[in-house]
PDB file of C-alpha atoms in Angstrom:
ATOM      1  CA  MET A  20      -1.213   7.781  -0.708  1.00 72.00           C
ATOM      2  CA  GLY A  21      -1.887   6.102   2.549  1.00 76.00           C
ATOM      3  CA  GLY A  22       0.113   4.801   5.397  1.00 78.00           C
ATOM      4  CA  GLY A  23      -0.125   2.888   8.571  1.00 78.00           C
ATOM      5  CA  LEU A  24       1.991   3.004  11.675  1.00 80.00           C
ATOM      6  CA  VAL A  25       2.514  -0.200  13.609  1.00 79.00           C
ATOM      7  CA  LEU A  26       3.944   0.317  17.098  1.00 80.00           C
ATOM      8  CA  ASN A  27       4.726  -2.641  19.338  1.00 81.00           C
ATOM      9  CA  GLY A  28       2.853  -4.942  16.970  1.00 79.00           C
ATOM     10  CA  LYS A  29      -0.370  -2.917  16.951  1.00 80.00           C
ATOM     11  CA  LEU A  30      -1.778  -0.437  14.477  1.00 79.00           C
ATOM     12  CA  TYR A  31      -1.464   3.040  15.948  1.00 82.00           C
ATOM     13  CA  ARG A  32      -4.515   5.142  15.126  1.00 80.00           C
ATOM     14  CA  GLY A  33      -3.863   8.324  17.089  1.00 84.00           C
ATOM     15  CA  THR A  34      -6.271  10.420  19.121  1.00 89.00           C
ATOM     16  CA  ASN A  35      -8.865  10.801  16.341  1.00 86.00           C
ATOM     17  CA  CYS A  36      -8.054   7.630  14.372  1.00 79.00           C
ATOM     18  CA  VAL A  37      -6.254   9.440  11.552  1.00 80.00           C
ATOM     19  CA  ALA A  38      -2.624   8.563  12.342  1.00 80.00           C
ATOM     20  CA  GLY A  39      -0.527   7.403   9.414  1.00 81.00           C
ATOM     21  CA  GLU A  40      -1.879   9.872   6.841  1.00 87.00           C
ATOM     22  CA  ILE A  41       1.558  10.227   5.284  1.00 87.00           C
ATOM     23  CA  GLY A  42       0.044  11.443   2.016  1.00 89.00           C
ATOM     24  CA  HIS A  43      -0.970  14.644   3.765  1.00 92.00           C
ATOM     25  CA  MET A  44       2.426  15.566   5.178  1.00 90.00           C
ATOM     26  CA  LEU A  45       3.502  18.998   3.963  1.00 93.00           C
ATOM     27  CA  VAL A  46       6.164  18.695   1.287  1.00 91.00           C
ATOM     28  CA  LYS A  47       5.826  21.949  -0.645  1.00 92.00           C
ATOM     29  CA  LYS A  48       4.450  24.970   1.207  1.00 91.00           C
ATOM     30  CA  ASP A  49       2.752  26.623  -1.768  1.00 91.00           C
ATOM     31  CA  GLY A  50       2.218  23.440  -3.767  1.00 91.00           C
ATOM     32  CA  ALA A  51      -0.808  22.143  -5.602  1.00 92.00           C
ATOM     33  CA  VAL A  52      -4.167  21.875  -3.872  1.00 94.00           C
ATOM     34  CA  CYS A  53      -4.785  18.380  -2.520  1.00 92.00           C
ATOM     35  CA  GLY A  54      -8.078  16.512  -2.407  1.00 91.00           C
ATOM     36  CA  CYS A  55      -8.145  17.291   1.326  1.00 92.00           C
ATOM     37  CA  GLY A  56      -8.256  21.011   0.538  1.00 94.00           C
ATOM     38  CA  LYS A  57      -4.753  21.794   1.827  1.00 94.00           C
ATOM     39  CA  ARG A  58      -1.764  22.774  -0.318  1.00 94.00           C
ATOM     40  CA  GLY A  59       1.510  20.968  -0.878  1.00 93.00           C
ATOM     41  CA  CYS A  60       0.608  17.545   0.510  1.00 93.00           C
ATOM     42  CA  PHE A  61       2.984  14.665  -0.210  1.00 93.00           C
ATOM     43  CA  GLU A  62       0.428  12.958  -2.454  1.00 92.00           C
ATOM     44  CA  THR A  63       0.163  16.047  -4.698  1.00 94.00           C
ATOM     45  CA  ILE A  64       3.799  15.488  -5.609  1.00 93.00           C
ATOM     46  CA  ALA A  65       4.604  11.778  -5.447  1.00 93.00           C
ATOM     47  CA  SER A  66       1.409   9.750  -5.988  1.00 93.00           C
ATOM     48  CA  ARG A  67       0.638   7.964  -9.261  1.00 94.00           C
ATOM     49  CA  THR A  68      -2.050  10.570  -9.907  1.00 93.00           C
ATOM     50  CA  ALA A  69       0.435  13.411  -9.408  1.00 95.00           C
ATOM     51  CA  ILE A  70       3.015  11.729 -11.639  1.00 96.00           C
ATOM     52  CA  THR A  71       0.508  11.097 -14.431  1.00 96.00           C
ATOM     53  CA  ASN A  72      -0.857  14.648 -14.180  1.00 96.00           C
ATOM     54  CA  LYS A  73       2.662  16.012 -14.674  1.00 97.00           C
ATOM     55  CA  ILE A  74       3.231  13.723 -17.658  1.00 98.00           C
ATOM     56  CA  ILE A  75      -0.113  14.702 -19.208  1.00 97.00           C
ATOM     57  CA  ASN A  76       0.671  18.397 -18.729  1.00 96.00           C
ATOM     58  CA  ASP A  77       4.125  17.999 -20.285  1.00 97.00           C
ATOM     59  CA  VAL A  78       2.783  16.071 -23.296  1.00 97.00           C
ATOM     60  CA  LYS A  79       0.065  18.683 -23.842  1.00 96.00           C
ATOM     61  CA  ASN A  80       2.833  21.297 -23.800  1.00 96.00           C
ATOM     62  CA  GLY A  81       4.755  19.526 -26.568  1.00 95.00           C
ATOM     63  CA  LYS A  82       7.100  17.151 -24.758  1.00 97.00           C
ATOM     64  CA  GLU A  83       7.571  13.680 -26.205  1.00 96.00           C
ATOM     65  CA  SER A  84       6.487  10.494 -24.475  1.00 97.00           C
ATOM     66  CA  SER A  85       5.555   6.965 -25.451  1.00 97.00           C
ATOM     67  CA  LEU A  86       2.276   7.658 -23.617  1.00 97.00           C
ATOM     68  CA  ALA A  87       1.300  10.530 -25.954  1.00 96.00           C
ATOM     69  CA  LYS A  88      -1.273   8.489 -27.908  1.00 96.00           C
ATOM     70  CA  MET A  89      -2.941   7.331 -24.685  1.00 95.00           C
ATOM     71  CA  ILE A  90      -3.039  10.899 -23.425  1.00 95.00           C
ATOM     72  CA  GLU A  91      -4.436  12.262 -26.693  1.00 94.00           C
ATOM     73  CA  ALA A  92      -7.127   9.545 -26.613  1.00 94.00           C
ATOM     74  CA  GLY A  93      -8.042  10.520 -23.044  1.00 92.00           C
ATOM     75  CA  GLU A  94      -7.166   7.080 -21.689  1.00 94.00           C
ATOM     76  CA  ARG A  95      -6.367   6.649 -18.018  1.00 94.00           C
ATOM     77  CA  ILE A  96      -2.671   6.043 -17.409  1.00 95.00           C
ATOM     78  CA  LYS A  97      -2.299   3.074 -15.100  1.00 93.00           C
ATOM     79  CA  SER A  98       0.739   1.766 -13.256  1.00 93.00           C
ATOM     80  CA  ASN A  99       1.451  -0.886 -15.890  1.00 94.00           C
ATOM     81  CA  SER A 100       1.543   1.783 -18.616  1.00 96.00           C
ATOM     82  CA  LEU A 101       4.073   3.757 -16.590  1.00 97.00           C
ATOM     83  CA  ALA A 102       6.136   0.588 -16.070  1.00 96.00           C
ATOM     84  CA  LYS A 103       6.163  -0.124 -19.808  1.00 97.00           C
ATOM     85  CA  ALA A 104       7.223   3.456 -20.520  1.00 97.00           C
ATOM     86  CA  VAL A 105      10.140   3.124 -18.087  1.00 97.00           C
ATOM     87  CA  LYS A 106      11.178  -0.193 -19.684  1.00 97.00           C
ATOM     88  CA  ASP A 107      10.993   1.518 -23.082  1.00 96.00           C
ATOM     89  CA  ASP A 108      13.366   4.249 -21.825  1.00 96.00           C
ATOM     90  CA  ASP A 109      10.766   7.022 -21.970  1.00 97.00           C
ATOM     91  CA  GLU A 110      12.816   9.906 -20.571  1.00 98.00           C
ATOM     92  CA  LEU A 111       9.831  12.034 -19.586  1.00 98.00           C
ATOM     93  CA  VAL A 112       8.114   9.279 -17.598  1.00 98.00           C
ATOM     94  CA  THR A 113      11.365   8.036 -16.075  1.00 98.00           C
ATOM     95  CA  GLY A 114      12.284  11.555 -14.989  1.00 98.00           C
ATOM     96  CA  HIS A 115       8.963  12.154 -13.254  1.00 98.00           C
ATOM     97  CA  ILE A 116       9.120   8.800 -11.483  1.00 98.00           C
ATOM     98  CA  MET A 117      12.686   9.472 -10.341  1.00 97.00           C
ATOM     99  CA  ASP A 118      11.608  12.885  -9.027  1.00 97.00           C
ATOM    100  CA  ALA A 119       8.787  11.206  -7.097  1.00 97.00           C
ATOM    101  CA  CYS A 120      11.221   8.628  -5.687  1.00 97.00           C
ATOM    102  CA  ASP A 121      13.465  11.428  -4.417  1.00 97.00           C
ATOM    103  CA  VAL A 122      10.517  13.021  -2.615  1.00 96.00           C
ATOM    104  CA  ILE A 123       9.323   9.662  -1.242  1.00 96.00           C
ATOM    105  CA  GLY A 124      12.817   8.900   0.054  1.00 96.00           C
ATOM    106  CA  GLY A 125      13.060  12.323   1.686  1.00 96.00           C
ATOM    107  CA  VAL A 126       9.697  11.994   3.416  1.00 95.00           C
ATOM    108  CA  LEU A 127      10.522   8.475   4.601  1.00 95.00           C
ATOM    109  CA  ALA A 128      13.860   9.745   5.921  1.00 96.00           C
ATOM    110  CA  SER A 129      12.038  12.392   7.959  1.00 95.00           C
ATOM    111  CA  VAL A 130       9.595   9.830   9.329  1.00 93.00           C
ATOM    112  CA  THR A 131      12.463   7.448  10.114  1.00 94.00           C
ATOM    113  CA  ASN A 132      14.434  10.172  11.878  1.00 94.00           C
ATOM    114  CA  LEU A 133      11.331  11.027  13.918  1.00 93.00           C
ATOM    115  CA  LEU A 134      10.278   7.486  14.855  1.00 91.00           C
ATOM    116  CA  ASN A 135      13.456   5.384  14.470  1.00 91.00           C
ATOM    117  CA  LEU A 136      11.597   2.772  12.430  1.00 89.00           C
ATOM    118  CA  ASP A 137      12.838  -0.768  11.947  1.00 90.00           C
ATOM    119  CA  LYS A 138      10.766  -1.523   8.837  1.00 90.00           C
ATOM    120  CA  ILE A 139       9.193   0.388   5.981  1.00 91.00           C
ATOM    121  CA  VAL A 140       6.785  -1.498   3.736  1.00 88.00           C
ATOM    122  CA  LEU A 141       6.110   0.046   0.340  1.00 89.00           C
ATOM    123  CA  GLY A 142       3.069  -0.984  -1.646  1.00 85.00           C
ATOM    124  CA  GLY A 143       0.390  -0.065  -4.108  1.00 84.00           C
ATOM    125  CA  GLY A 144       0.006  -0.575  -7.812  1.00 86.00           C
ATOM    126  CA  LEU A 145       2.883   1.702  -8.808  1.00 90.00           C
ATOM    127  CA  VAL A 146       5.385   0.014  -6.487  1.00 90.00           C
ATOM    128  CA  GLU A 147       4.133  -3.393  -7.573  1.00 90.00           C
ATOM    129  CA  ALA A 148       4.632  -2.491 -11.247  1.00 92.00           C
ATOM    130  CA  LEU A 149       7.905  -0.575 -10.802  1.00 93.00           C
ATOM    131  CA  GLY A 150       9.377  -1.762  -7.513  1.00 92.00           C
ATOM    132  CA  TYR A 151      12.546  -3.007  -9.206  1.00 94.00           C
ATOM    133  CA  PHE A 152      13.129   0.563 -10.404  1.00 96.00           C
ATOM    134  CA  MET A 153      11.612   2.656  -7.630  1.00 96.00           C
ATOM    135  CA  VAL A 154      12.785   0.948  -4.439  1.00 96.00           C
ATOM    136  CA  PRO A 155      16.533   1.441  -5.110  1.00 96.00           C
ATOM    137  CA  GLN A 156      15.858   5.103  -5.993  1.00 96.00           C
ATOM    138  CA  ILE A 157      13.796   5.589  -2.833  1.00 96.00           C
ATOM    139  CA  GLU A 158      16.469   3.887  -0.712  1.00 96.00           C
ATOM    140  CA  GLU A 159      19.164   6.113  -2.209  1.00 96.00           C
ATOM    141  CA  ALA A 160      17.187   9.270  -1.420  1.00 96.00           C
ATOM    142  CA  LEU A 161      16.352   8.011   2.075  1.00 96.00           C
ATOM    143  CA  ASN A 162      20.008   7.179   2.771  1.00 95.00           C
ATOM    144  CA  MET A 163      21.037  10.723   1.832  1.00 95.00           C
ATOM    145  CA  HIS A 164      18.752  12.257   4.463  1.00 94.00           C
ATOM    146  CA  VAL A 165      18.350   9.782   7.317  1.00 94.00           C
ATOM    147  CA  LEU A 166      20.605   9.845  10.363  1.00 94.00           C
ATOM    148  CA  ASP A 167      23.122   7.001  10.405  1.00 93.00           C
ATOM    149  CA  GLU A 168      21.798   5.844  13.776  1.00 93.00           C
ATOM    150  CA  SER A 169      18.238   5.677  12.420  1.00 91.00           C
ATOM    151  CA  LEU A 170      19.426   3.696   9.406  1.00 90.00           C
ATOM    152  CA  MET A 171      20.897   0.872  11.488  1.00 91.00           C
ATOM    153  CA  GLY A 172      18.588  -2.122  11.328  1.00 90.00           C
ATOM    154  CA  LEU A 173      16.112  -0.408   8.986  1.00 93.00           C
ATOM    155  CA  GLU A 174      14.548  -2.794   6.471  1.00 92.00           C
ATOM    156  CA  ILE A 175      12.745  -1.548   3.375  1.00 92.00           C
ATOM    157  CA  MET A 176      10.509  -4.055   1.672  1.00 87.00           C
ATOM    158  CA  GLU A 177       7.668  -4.294  -0.830  1.00 87.00           C
ATOM    159  CA  THR A 178       4.224  -5.670  -0.189  1.00 81.00           C
ATOM    160  CA  LYS A 179       2.464  -7.602  -2.900  1.00 72.00           C
ATOM    161  CA  LEU A 180      -1.043  -6.414  -1.995  1.00 69.00           C
ATOM    162  CA  GLY A 181      -1.094  -3.952  -4.901  1.00 61.00           C
ATOM    163  CA  ASP A 182      -4.121  -1.710  -5.101  1.00 61.00           C
ATOM    164  CA  ASP A 183      -5.962  -4.013  -2.648  1.00 67.00           C
ATOM    165  CA  ALA A 184      -3.847  -2.907   0.338  1.00 64.00           C
ATOM    166  CA  ALA A 185      -6.564  -0.536   1.564  1.00 66.00           C
ATOM    167  CA  ILE A 186      -9.136  -3.338   1.429  1.00 70.00           C
ATOM    168  CA  TYR A 187      -6.952  -5.576   3.593  1.00 68.00           C
ATOM    169  CA  GLY A 188      -6.389  -2.694   5.999  1.00 67.00           C
ATOM    170  CA  GLY A 189     -10.136  -2.168   6.254  1.00 69.00           C
ATOM    171  CA  ILE A 190     -10.680  -5.860   6.973  1.00 72.00           C
ATOM    172  CA  LYS A 191      -8.068  -5.682   9.734  1.00 66.00           C
ATOM    173  CA  LEU A 192      -9.846  -2.697  11.310  1.00 65.00           C
ATOM    174  CA  VAL A 193     -13.177  -4.546  11.255  1.00 72.00           C
ATOM    175  CA  GLU A 194     -11.520  -7.588  12.840  1.00 72.00           C
ATOM    176  CA  GLU A 195     -10.062  -5.451  15.612  1.00 67.00           C
ATOM    177  CA  PHE A 196     -13.399  -3.701  16.170  1.00 65.00           C
ATOM    178  CA  LEU A 197     -15.303  -6.989  16.365  1.00 72.00           C
ATOM    179  CA  GLY A 198     -12.539  -8.742  18.277  1.00 70.00           C
ATOM    180  CA  GLU A 199     -12.460 -11.688  15.879  1.00 61.00           C
ATOM    181  CA  SER A 200     -11.206 -12.772  12.470  1.00 57.00           C
ATOM    182  CA  VAL A 201     -13.514 -11.991   9.569  1.00 53.00           C
TER     183      VAL A 201
END
């Protein structure tokens, strides 16, 4: 999970150019180990990888899911497979995605309370495949935890960059470094 922080129309990078690493915010003190080596990072709980790992674990422990055959075959579970499972009323998948949405909404509420944001843009393959389902859930969780004053004027929207968002971000950084459009 990545993030970017735009302040006054410019990407804010921070002192060491690592600002916006929302995926590494602490969400669960003694949580799972993250790829960064720390425990309990946001992305260990609410990323597509975290969601699919929970589903795989549950299926291997006997829970039912429409994704069971994919899991047994060792196939990678992609965003579109999760979206189909939600449309097919797969309770296990839907439950894990709703849990992730609650965590995402809570983290975004904390960030909004801290920075008084005017816009949050959600993206990536999972949001692109399930935005119709996820965004209302995320908004509901955010609304439960954000200060009323911080909520005024806040717009939550989806990007359509899908899994290519990081590529576009990289291009933008190169453009800024070179001082020209690539």
